[in-house]
Amino acid sequence: DADVTQTPRNRITKTGKRIMLECSQTKGHDRMYWYRQDPGLGLRLIYYSFDVKDINKGEISDGYSVSRQAQAKFSLSLESAIPNQTALYFCATSGGNTEAFFGQGTRLTVV
Amino acid sequence: KNQVEQSPQSLIILEGKNCTLQCNYTVSPFSNLRWYKQDTGRGPVSLTIMTFSENTKSNGRYTATLDADTKQSSLHITASQLSDSASYICVVRSGGGADGLTFGKGTHLIIQP
């Protein structure tokens, strides 16, 4: 089983719909992150959490929200999806200054 | 503002040839630098990590170098294989800030038979 699991792997949704992307990890790490990857722009940080009760905005948090339900789970929500949120989304975990472990990604298309 | 610049943006080489990817960074304070390999449609996977005191580190056919004075790193791939086709991302960790990670945009490498 993967250390960092994202669901769904692919999703097509309509403009205005609410969608949730889920992430779970078995690494036992405290830190979890959500990134967005667009062609030519690299990975950009949306939100991050250092603990269950800790939520922090990243570089591009507008239009997104997150929930850290447990140490192992970190979900990303798009309250009202729009086409420019079409992208590849990655969840990652790390244990402080250690390597970041990435999930397999969720390809989201908003039509 | 912390930045990581990678070059070239894309590269095509023949199988069996060597290549070198470059990474220049302006990240302060510097903690470490990692090279990640990202296969198409997959998450990035760490290849090497370089700390301030390390000049070179190898992982099989991958060799990373770091010049902390000029703030440059390179990733050298020897005897390339078709499976090396991927994006290679340079990531620098700083001692502070949000997630402490600054990502380069990556070099897209294509190995042709």
Coordinates of N, CA and C in Angstrom, one line a residue, chain A residues 3-109:
Chain A
D3 N 2.3 4.9 0.9 CA 2.4 5.7 2.1 C 1.4 6.8 2.2
V4 N 1.2 7.5 1.0 CA 0.3 8.6 0.9 C -0.7 8.3 -0.2
T5 N -2.0 8.2 0.2 CA -3.0 7.8 -0.7 C -4.0 8.9 -0.9
Q6 N -4.2 9.2 -2.2 CA -5.2 10.3 -2.6 C -6.4 9.7 -3.3
T7 N -7.6 10.2 -2.9 CA -8.8 9.8 -3.6 C -9.6 11.0 -3.9
P8 N -10.3 11.0 -5.1 CA -10.1 10.1 -6.2 C -8.8 10.4 -7.0
R9 N -8.5 9.5 -7.9 CA -7.3 9.8 -8.8 C -7.6 10.7 -9.9
N10 N -8.8 10.6 -10.4 CA -9.3 11.4 -11.5 C -10.8 11.9 -11.2
R11 N -11.1 13.1 -11.5 CA -12.4 13.6 -11.3 C -12.8 14.7 -12.3
I12 N -13.9 14.6 -12.9 CA -14.5 15.6 -13.7 C -15.7 16.2 -13.1
T13 N -15.8 17.5 -12.9 CA -16.9 18.1 -12.2 C -17.4 19.3 -13.0
K14 N -18.6 19.8 -12.7 CA -19.1 20.9 -13.3 C -18.8 22.2 -12.5
T15 N -18.8 23.3 -13.2 CA -18.6 24.6 -12.6 C -19.7 24.8 -11.6
G16 N -19.3 25.3 -10.4 CA -20.2 25.6 -9.3 C -20.4 24.5 -8.3
K17 N -20.0 23.3 -8.7 CA -20.1 22.1 -7.8 C -19.1 22.1 -6.6
R18 N -19.5 21.5 -5.5 CA -18.6 21.4 -4.4 C -17.9 20.0 -4.6
I19 N -16.6 20.0 -4.4 CA -15.8 18.8 -4.5 C -14.8 18.6 -3.4
M20 N -14.6 17.4 -2.9 CA -13.6 17.2 -1.9 C -12.6 16.2 -2.4
L21 N -11.3 16.5 -2.1 CA -10.3 15.6 -2.4 C -9.7 15.1 -1.1
E22 N -9.5 13.8 -1.0 CA -9.1 13.2 0.3 C -7.6 12.7 0.2
C23 N -7.0 12.8 1.4 CA -5.6 12.3 1.5 C -5.4 11.6 2.8
S24 N -4.8 10.4 2.8 CA -4.5 9.7 4.0 C -3.1 9.2 4.0
Q25 N -2.4 9.1 5.1 CA -1.0 8.7 5.1 C -0.7 7.7 6.3
T26 N 0.2 6.9 6.0 CA 0.6 5.8 7.0 C 2.0 6.1 7.5
K27 N 2.6 7.3 7.2 CA 4.0 7.6 7.6 C 4.1 8.0 9.0
G28 N 2.9 8.3 9.6 CA 3.0 8.8 11.0 C 3.5 10.2 11.1
H29 N 3.5 11.0 10.0 CA 4.0 12.3 10.0 C 3.0 13.3 10.6
D30 N 3.5 14.4 11.2 CA 2.6 15.4 11.7 C 2.2 16.4 10.6
R31 N 3.2 16.6 9.7 CA 3.0 17.7 8.7 C 2.3 17.1 7.4
M32 N 1.3 17.8 6.9 CA 0.6 17.5 5.7 C 0.4 18.7 4.9
Y33 N 0.4 18.5 3.6 CA 0.4 19.6 2.6 C -0.5 19.3 1.4
W34 N -1.1 20.3 0.9 CA -1.8 20.2 -0.4 C -1.1 21.2 -1.4
Y35 N -0.8 20.6 -2.6 CA -0.1 21.4 -3.6 C -1.0 21.3 -4.9
R36 N -0.8 22.3 -5.7 CA -1.4 22.2 -7.1 C -0.3 22.3 -8.1
Q37 N -0.4 21.6 -9.2 CA 0.6 21.6 -10.2 C 0.0 21.9 -11.5
D38 N 0.4 22.9 -12.2 CA 0.0 23.3 -13.5 C 1.2 23.3 -14.5
P39 N 0.9 23.0 -15.7 CA 2.0 23.0 -16.7 C 2.8 24.3 -16.7
G40 N 4.1 24.2 -16.6 CA 4.9 25.4 -16.7 C 5.0 26.2 -15.4
L41 N 4.2 25.8 -14.4 CA 4.2 26.6 -13.2 C 4.8 25.9 -12.0
G42 N 5.0 24.6 -12.1 CA 5.6 23.8 -11.0 C 4.5 23.6 -9.9
L43 N 5.0 23.2 -8.7 CA 4.1 22.9 -7.6 C 3.9 24.2 -6.8
R44 N 2.7 24.5 -6.4 CA 2.4 25.6 -5.6 C 1.6 25.2 -4.4
L45 N 1.9 25.7 -3.2 CA 1.3 25.3 -2.0 C 0.0 26.0 -1.8
I46 N -1.0 25.1 -1.5 CA -2.4 25.6 -1.3 C -2.6 25.8 0.2
Y47 N -2.5 24.8 1.0 CA -2.7 24.8 2.5 C -1.7 23.8 3.1
Y48 N -1.4 24.0 4.4 CA -0.6 23.0 5.1 C -1.0 23.0 6.5
S49 N -0.7 21.9 7.1 CA -1.0 21.6 8.5 C 0.1 20.9 9.2
F50 N 0.5 21.4 10.4 CA 1.5 20.8 11.2 C 1.0 20.0 12.3
D51 N -0.3 20.0 12.5 CA -0.9 19.2 13.6 C -2.4 19.1 13.3
V52 N -3.1 18.3 14.1 CA -4.6 18.2 13.9 C -5.3 19.5 14.0
K53 N -4.9 20.3 14.9 CA -5.6 21.6 15.1 C -5.0 22.8 14.4
D54 N -4.1 22.5 13.6 CA -3.3 23.6 12.9 C -3.6 23.6 11.4
I55 N -4.1 24.8 10.9 CA -4.3 24.9 9.5 C -3.7 26.3 9.1
N56 N -3.0 26.2 8.0 CA -2.3 27.4 7.5 C -2.5 27.6 6.0
K57 N -2.7 28.9 5.6 CA -2.8 29.1 4.2 C -1.4 29.1 3.5
G58 N -1.4 28.6 2.3 CA -0.2 28.7 1.5 C -0.3 29.8 0.5
E59 N 0.4 29.6 -0.6 CA 0.6 30.7 -1.6 C -0.7 31.0 -2.4
I60 N -1.6 29.9 -2.6 CA -2.8 30.1 -3.4 C -4.0 29.5 -2.8
S61 N -4.4 30.0 -1.6 CA -5.5 29.3 -0.9 C -6.9 29.8 -1.3
D62 N -7.0 30.9 -2.0 CA -8.3 31.4 -2.4 C -9.1 30.4 -3.2
G63 N -10.3 30.2 -2.8 CA -11.2 29.2 -3.5 C -11.1 27.8 -2.9
Y64 N -10.2 27.6 -1.9 CA -10.0 26.3 -1.4 C -10.2 26.3 0.2
S65 N -10.6 25.2 0.7 CA -10.6 25.1 2.2 C -10.1 23.6 2.5
V66 N -9.6 23.5 3.8 CA -9.1 22.1 4.1 C -9.6 21.7 5.5
S67 N -9.5 20.5 5.8 CA -9.9 19.9 7.1 C -8.9 18.9 7.5
R68 N -8.4 19.0 8.7 CA -7.4 18.0 9.2 C -8.2 17.2 10.3
Q69 N -8.8 16.1 9.8 CA -9.7 15.3 10.7 C -8.9 14.5 11.7
A70 N -7.7 14.1 11.3 CA -6.9 13.3 12.2 C -5.5 13.4 11.7
Q71 N -4.5 12.9 12.5 CA -3.2 13.1 12.1 C -2.9 12.5 10.7
A72 N -3.6 11.4 10.4 CA -3.4 10.7 9.1 C -4.2 11.2 8.0
K73 N -5.2 12.1 8.2 CA -6.1 12.5 7.1 C -6.1 14.1 6.9
F74 N -6.1 14.5 5.7 CA -6.1 15.9 5.4 C -6.9 16.0 4.1
S75 N -8.0 16.7 4.1 CA -8.9 16.8 2.9 C -8.9 18.2 2.4
L76 N -9.0 18.3 1.1 CA -9.1 19.6 0.4 C -10.4 19.8 -0.3
S77 N -11.1 20.9 -0.1 CA -12.4 21.2 -0.6 C -12.4 22.4 -1.6
L78 N -13.1 22.2 -2.7 CA -13.4 23.3 -3.5 C -14.9 23.6 -3.4
E79 N -15.2 24.7 -2.7 CA -16.6 25.0 -2.4 C -17.5 25.2 -3.6
S80 N -16.9 25.9 -4.6 CA -17.7 26.1 -5.8 C -16.6 26.1 -7.0
A81 N -16.5 24.9 -7.5 CA -15.4 24.8 -8.5 C -15.5 25.7 -9.7
I82 N -14.4 26.1 -10.2 CA -14.4 27.0 -11.4 C -13.3 26.4 -12.4
P83 N -13.5 26.6 -13.7 CA -12.6 26.0 -14.7 C -11.1 26.2 -14.4
N84 N -10.7 27.4 -13.9 CA -9.2 27.6 -13.7 C -8.7 26.8 -12.5
Q85 N -9.5 26.0 -11.9 CA -9.0 25.1 -10.8 C -8.7 23.7 -11.4
T86 N -8.9 23.6 -12.7 CA -8.5 22.4 -13.4 C -6.9 22.3 -13.3
A87 N -6.5 21.2 -12.7 CA -5.1 21.0 -12.4 C -4.8 19.6 -11.8
L88 N -3.6 19.3 -11.6 CA -3.1 18.1 -10.9 C -2.9 18.5 -9.4
Y89 N -3.5 17.8 -8.5 CA -3.4 18.1 -7.1 C -2.6 17.0 -6.4
F90 N -1.7 17.5 -5.5 CA -0.9 16.5 -4.8 C -1.0 16.8 -3.3
C91 N -1.1 15.7 -2.5 CA -1.0 15.8 -1.1 C 0.4 15.3 -0.7
A92 N 1.0 15.8 0.3 CA 2.3 15.4 0.7 C 2.4 15.4 2.2
T93 N 3.3 14.6 2.8 CA 3.6 14.6 4.2 C 5.1 14.7 4.5
S94 N 5.4 15.2 5.6 CA 6.8 15.2 6.0 C 6.9 15.2 7.6
G95 N 8.0 14.7 8.0 CA 8.3 14.7 9.5 C 9.2 15.8 9.9
G96 N 8.9 17.1 9.6 CA 9.7 18.2 9.9 C 10.7 18.5 8.8
N97 N 12.0 18.3 9.1 CA 13.0 18.6 8.1 C 13.4 17.4 7.2
T98 N 12.5 16.4 7.3 CA 12.8 15.2 6.5 C 12.2 15.4 5.1
E99 N 12.4 14.4 4.3 CA 11.9 14.3 2.9 C 10.4 14.4 2.9
A100 N 9.9 15.1 1.9 CA 8.4 15.2 1.7 C 8.0 14.0 0.8
F101 N 7.0 13.3 1.3 CA 6.5 12.1 0.5 C 5.2 12.5 -0.1
F102 N 5.1 12.3 -1.4 CA 3.9 12.8 -2.2 C 3.0 11.6 -2.5
G103 N 1.7 11.9 -2.6 CA 0.7 11.0 -3.1 C 0.8 10.9 -4.6
Q104 N 0.0 10.1 -5.2 CA 0.0 9.8 -6.6 C -0.7 10.9 -7.4
G105 N -1.4 11.8 -6.7 CA -2.0 12.9 -7.4 C -3.4 12.7 -7.8
T106 N -4.2 13.8 -7.8 CA -5.6 13.7 -8.3 C -5.7 14.7 -9.5
R107 N -6.1 14.1 -10.6 CA -6.3 15.0 -11.8 C -7.8 15.5 -11.8
L108 N -7.9 16.8 -11.6 CA -9.3 17.4 -11.5 C -9.5 18.2 -12.7
T109 N -10.7 18.0 -13.3 CA -11.1 18.8 -14.5 C -12.4 19.4 -14.2

